[in-house]
Tab-separated table of C-alpha atoms in Angstrom:
chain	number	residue	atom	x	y	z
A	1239	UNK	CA	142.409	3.272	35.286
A	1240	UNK	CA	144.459	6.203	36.147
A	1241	UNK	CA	141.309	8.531	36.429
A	1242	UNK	CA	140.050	5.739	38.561
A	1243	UNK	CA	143.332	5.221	41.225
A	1244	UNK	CA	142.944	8.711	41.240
A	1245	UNK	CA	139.445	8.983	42.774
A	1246	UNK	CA	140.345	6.220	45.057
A	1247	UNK	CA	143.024	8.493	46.799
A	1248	UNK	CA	140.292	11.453	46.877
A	1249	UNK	CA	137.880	9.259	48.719
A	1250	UNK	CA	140.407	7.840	51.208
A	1251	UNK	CA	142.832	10.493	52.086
A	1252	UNK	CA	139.774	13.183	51.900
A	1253	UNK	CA	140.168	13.915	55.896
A	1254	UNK	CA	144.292	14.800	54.839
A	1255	UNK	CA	142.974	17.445	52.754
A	1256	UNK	CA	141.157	19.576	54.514
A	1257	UNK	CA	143.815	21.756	55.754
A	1258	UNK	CA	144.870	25.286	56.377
A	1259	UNK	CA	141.772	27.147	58.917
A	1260	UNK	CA	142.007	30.699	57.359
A	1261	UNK	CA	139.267	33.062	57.797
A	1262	UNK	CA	136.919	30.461	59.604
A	1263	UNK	CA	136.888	28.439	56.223
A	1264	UNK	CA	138.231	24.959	55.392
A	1265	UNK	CA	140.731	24.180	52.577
A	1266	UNK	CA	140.004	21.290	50.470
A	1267	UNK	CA	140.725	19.357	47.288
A	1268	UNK	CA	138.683	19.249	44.053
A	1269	UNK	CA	135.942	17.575	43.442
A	1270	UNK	CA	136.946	14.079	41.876
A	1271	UNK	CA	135.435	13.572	38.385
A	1272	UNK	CA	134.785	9.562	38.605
A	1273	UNK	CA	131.812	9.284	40.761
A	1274	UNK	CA	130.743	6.525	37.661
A	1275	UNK	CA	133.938	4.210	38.678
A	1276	UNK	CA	132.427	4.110	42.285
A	1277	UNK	CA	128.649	4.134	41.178
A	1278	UNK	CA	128.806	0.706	38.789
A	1279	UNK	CA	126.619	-1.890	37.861
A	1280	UNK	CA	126.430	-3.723	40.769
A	1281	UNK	CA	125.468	-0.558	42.946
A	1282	UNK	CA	122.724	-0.016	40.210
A	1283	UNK	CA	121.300	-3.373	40.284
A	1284	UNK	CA	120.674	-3.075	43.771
A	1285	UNK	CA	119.197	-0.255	44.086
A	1286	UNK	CA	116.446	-1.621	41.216
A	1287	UNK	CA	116.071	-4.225	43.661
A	1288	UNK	CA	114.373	-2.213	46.397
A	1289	UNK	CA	112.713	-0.053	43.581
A	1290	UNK	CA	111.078	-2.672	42.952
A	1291	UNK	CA	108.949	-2.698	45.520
A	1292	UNK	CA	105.062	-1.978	44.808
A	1293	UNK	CA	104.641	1.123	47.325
A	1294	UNK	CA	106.806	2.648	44.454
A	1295	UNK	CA	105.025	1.903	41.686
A	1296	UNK	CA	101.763	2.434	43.172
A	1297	UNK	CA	103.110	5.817	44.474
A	1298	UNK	CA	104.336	7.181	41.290
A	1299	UNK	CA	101.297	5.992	39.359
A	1300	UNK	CA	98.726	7.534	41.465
A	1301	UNK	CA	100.226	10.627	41.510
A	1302	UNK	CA	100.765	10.796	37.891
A	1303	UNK	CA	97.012	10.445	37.752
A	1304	UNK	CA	95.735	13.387	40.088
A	1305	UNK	CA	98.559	15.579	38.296
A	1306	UNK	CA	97.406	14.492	34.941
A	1307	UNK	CA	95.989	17.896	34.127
A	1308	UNK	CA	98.325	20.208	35.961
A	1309	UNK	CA	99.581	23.409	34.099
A	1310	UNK	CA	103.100	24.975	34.361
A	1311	UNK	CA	101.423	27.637	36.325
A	1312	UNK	CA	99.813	24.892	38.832
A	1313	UNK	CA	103.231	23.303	38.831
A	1314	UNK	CA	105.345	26.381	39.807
A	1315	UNK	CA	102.941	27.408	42.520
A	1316	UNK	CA	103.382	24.232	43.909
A	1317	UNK	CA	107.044	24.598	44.093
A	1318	UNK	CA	106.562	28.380	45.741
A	1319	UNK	CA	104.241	27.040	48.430
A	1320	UNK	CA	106.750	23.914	48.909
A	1321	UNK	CA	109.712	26.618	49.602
A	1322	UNK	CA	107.370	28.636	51.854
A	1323	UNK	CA	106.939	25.906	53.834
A	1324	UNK	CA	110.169	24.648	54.674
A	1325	UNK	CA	110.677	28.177	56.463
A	1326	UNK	CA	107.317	28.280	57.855
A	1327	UNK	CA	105.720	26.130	61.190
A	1328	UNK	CA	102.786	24.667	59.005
A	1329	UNK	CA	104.215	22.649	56.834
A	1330	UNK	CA	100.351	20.905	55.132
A	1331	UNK	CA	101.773	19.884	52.130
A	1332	UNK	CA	105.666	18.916	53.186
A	1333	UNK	CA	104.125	16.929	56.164
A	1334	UNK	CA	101.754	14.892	53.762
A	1335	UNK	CA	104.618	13.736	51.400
A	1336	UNK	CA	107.137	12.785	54.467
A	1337	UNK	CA	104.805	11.026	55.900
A	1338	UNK	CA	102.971	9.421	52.881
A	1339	UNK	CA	103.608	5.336	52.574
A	1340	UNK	CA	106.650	5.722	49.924
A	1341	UNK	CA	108.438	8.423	51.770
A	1342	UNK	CA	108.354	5.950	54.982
A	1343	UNK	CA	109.569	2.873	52.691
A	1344	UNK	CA	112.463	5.421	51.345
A	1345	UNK	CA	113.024	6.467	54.400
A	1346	UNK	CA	113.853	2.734	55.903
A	1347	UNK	CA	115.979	2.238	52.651
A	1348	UNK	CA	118.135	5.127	53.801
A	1349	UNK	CA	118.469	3.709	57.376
A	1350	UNK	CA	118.978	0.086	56.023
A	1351	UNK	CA	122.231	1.291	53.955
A	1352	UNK	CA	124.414	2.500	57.035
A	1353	UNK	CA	125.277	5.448	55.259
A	1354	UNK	CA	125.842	4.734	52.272
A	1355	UNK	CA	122.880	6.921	50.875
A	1356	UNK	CA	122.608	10.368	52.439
A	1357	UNK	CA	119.117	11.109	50.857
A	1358	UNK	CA	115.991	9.416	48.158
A	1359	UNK	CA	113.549	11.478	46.491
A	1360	UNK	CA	111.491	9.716	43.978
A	1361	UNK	CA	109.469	11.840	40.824
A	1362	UNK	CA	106.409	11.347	39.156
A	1363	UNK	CA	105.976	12.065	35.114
A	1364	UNK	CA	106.358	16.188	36.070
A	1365	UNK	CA	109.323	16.006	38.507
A	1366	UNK	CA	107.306	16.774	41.229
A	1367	UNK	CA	108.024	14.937	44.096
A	1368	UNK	CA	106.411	11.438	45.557
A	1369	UNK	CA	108.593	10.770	48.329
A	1370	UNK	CA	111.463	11.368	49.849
A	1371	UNK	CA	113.941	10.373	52.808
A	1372	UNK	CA	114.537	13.796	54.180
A	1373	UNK	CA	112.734	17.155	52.918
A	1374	UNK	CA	114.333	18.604	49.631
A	1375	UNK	CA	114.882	22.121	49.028
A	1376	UNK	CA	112.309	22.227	46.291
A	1377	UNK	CA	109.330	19.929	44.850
A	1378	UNK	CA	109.842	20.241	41.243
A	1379	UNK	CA	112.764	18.874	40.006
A	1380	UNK	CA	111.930	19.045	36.328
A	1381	UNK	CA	113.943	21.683	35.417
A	1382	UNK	CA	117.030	19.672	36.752
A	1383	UNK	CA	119.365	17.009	34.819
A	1384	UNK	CA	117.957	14.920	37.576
A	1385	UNK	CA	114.821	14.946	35.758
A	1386	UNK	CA	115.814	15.534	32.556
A	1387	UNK	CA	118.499	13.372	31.818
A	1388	UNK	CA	116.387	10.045	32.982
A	1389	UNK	CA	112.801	10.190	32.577
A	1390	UNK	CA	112.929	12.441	29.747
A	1391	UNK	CA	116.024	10.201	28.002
A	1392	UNK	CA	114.056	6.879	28.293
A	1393	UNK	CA	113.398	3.786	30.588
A	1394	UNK	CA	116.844	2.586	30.889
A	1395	UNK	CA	118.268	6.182	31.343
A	1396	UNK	CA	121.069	6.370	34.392
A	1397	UNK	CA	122.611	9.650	35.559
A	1398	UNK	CA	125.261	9.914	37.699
A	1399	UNK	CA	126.414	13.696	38.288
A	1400	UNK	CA	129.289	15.092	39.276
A	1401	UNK	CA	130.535	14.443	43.130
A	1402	UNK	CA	130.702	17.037	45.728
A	1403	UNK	CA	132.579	17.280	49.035
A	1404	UNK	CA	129.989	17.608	52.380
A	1405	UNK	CA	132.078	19.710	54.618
A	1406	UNK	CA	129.992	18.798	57.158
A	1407	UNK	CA	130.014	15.071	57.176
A	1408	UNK	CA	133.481	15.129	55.744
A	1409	UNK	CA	132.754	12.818	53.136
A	1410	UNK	CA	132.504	12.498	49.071
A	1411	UNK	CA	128.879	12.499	47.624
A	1412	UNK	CA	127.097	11.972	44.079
A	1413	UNK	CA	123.847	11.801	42.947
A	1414	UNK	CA	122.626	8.555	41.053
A	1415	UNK	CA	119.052	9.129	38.605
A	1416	UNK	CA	117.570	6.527	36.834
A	1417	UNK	CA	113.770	6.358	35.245
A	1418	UNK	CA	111.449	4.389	36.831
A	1419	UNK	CA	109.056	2.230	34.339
A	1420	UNK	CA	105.960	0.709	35.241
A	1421	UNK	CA	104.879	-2.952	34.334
A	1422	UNK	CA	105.355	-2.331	30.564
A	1423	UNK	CA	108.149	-0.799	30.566
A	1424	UNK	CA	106.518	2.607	30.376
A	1425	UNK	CA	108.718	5.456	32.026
A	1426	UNK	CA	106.537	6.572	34.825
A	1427	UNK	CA	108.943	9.009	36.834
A	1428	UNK	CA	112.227	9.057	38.366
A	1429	UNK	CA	114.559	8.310	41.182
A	1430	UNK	CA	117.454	10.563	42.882
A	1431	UNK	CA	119.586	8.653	45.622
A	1432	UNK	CA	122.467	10.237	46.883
A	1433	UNK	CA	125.326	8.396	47.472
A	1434	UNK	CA	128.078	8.482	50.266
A	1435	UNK	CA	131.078	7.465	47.955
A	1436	UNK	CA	133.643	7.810	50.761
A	1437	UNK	CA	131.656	4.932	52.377
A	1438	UNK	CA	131.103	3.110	49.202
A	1439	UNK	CA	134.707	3.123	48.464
A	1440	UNK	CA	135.205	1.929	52.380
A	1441	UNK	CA	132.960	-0.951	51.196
A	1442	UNK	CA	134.825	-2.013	47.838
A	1443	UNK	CA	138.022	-1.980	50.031
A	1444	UNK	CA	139.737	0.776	48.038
C-alpha cells in the first residue's frame, strides 16, 4: 500500500518535479516502480475486449502463415530494411503495415482512449510486427521482454515493464504485453500497448 500511495504522488505531482533548467536539461524524479498498481485487472480486461476483435486474429494468423518459413537471417534483414526506412522517403514496407486493416483498427483504439494509450503494436509468432498505431523504431521485437516474456511464457502471460517519464508530454508511461491466443487457446503472437499512467491515475481519481 505504501509502494502504491507512493506512485500515486509520482503520477499527480509529476509537473512539481520537473524543476531546476540547468544546461538546457530538465530535472526530474525517478521513475516510480508500481506501474502494476495502476495497470490492474480491470485495465486488462478491457483491453482483451477490443483484442478481441477478428481483424486481430485474422491479422496475426495470416502473417504467421507467409512467415512460416522465415530464417533468422530473413528476419534480421527485415528489421535493417524497416530502420532504413524510417530515415528514408520510400517507406514500401512501413507504409504497407500502417496502412494494413489491423494497424487502422489499432489506430482508432488509440484515438478512442483519449490518451490513455500513447501507442499499439501487435506481433505475430516471430515478433515481427502486424500492426501498429504509430511507426515503431524497429520491426522485430523478439529479442525484447516484450516478446519474450508473453508469447514465449504462455497464453495467459501479462507483462507490465517498468514506467518511464515522457519529457515531452510531461506524463508517466508503461508498457502493458500480453499473448494473444487464437480460437483454441493457441498463443499466436503478442500485444504491446503503452499506457499514459498519469491519465490513468486522473481516471481512478487518485
Amino acid at each position: 500500500m505504501k509502494q502504491f500511495q507512493k506512485l500515486m504522488q509520482v503520477v499527480t505531482m509529476a509537473g512539481l518535479a520537473l524543476v531546476g533548467m540547468t544546461g538546457g536539461g530538465v530535472a526530474k524524479q525517478a521513475a516510480p516502480a508500481a506501474a502494476n498498481s495502476l495497470i490492474d485487472k480491470a485495465v486488462i480486461a478491457s483491453v482483451h475486449d477490443w483484442l478481441a476483435n477478428p481483424v486481430v486474429e485474422i491479422s496475426v494468423l495470416g502473417q504467421n502463415r507467409r512467415n512460416a518459413n522465415l530464417s533468422q537471417a530473413d528476419i534480421d534483414a527485415a528489421d535493417k530494411e524497416w530502420r532504413t526506412e524510417r530515415d528514408s522517403d520510400d517507406q514500401p514496407r512501413v507504409a504497407a503495415v500502417l496502412t494494413n486493416p489491423l494497424s487502422n483498427y489499432l489506430t482508432q483504439i488509440q484515438a478512442q482512449s483519449g490518451g490513455l494509450f500513447s501507442e499499439i503494436f501487435v506481433m505475430d509468432a516471430h515478433g515481427l510486427n502486424v500492426g501498429q498505431s504509430a511507426i515503431t523504431s524497429d520491426f522485430w521485437q523478439g529479442d525484447e521482454a516484450k516478446f519474450q516474456k508473453t508469447y514465449l511464457v504462455g497464453a495467459d502471460a501479462v507483462f507490465i515493464d517498468e514506467a518511464e517519464y515522457n519529457e515531452s508530454a510531461d506524463n508517466w508511461r508503461s508498457q502493458l504485453s500480453m499473448t494473444l491466443i487464437d480460437a483454441a487457446r493457441k498463443p499466436i503472437g503478442a500485444v504491446t500497448i503503452e499506457v499514459n499512467l498519469t491519465e490513468l491515475a486522473r481516471r481512478k481519481g487518485l
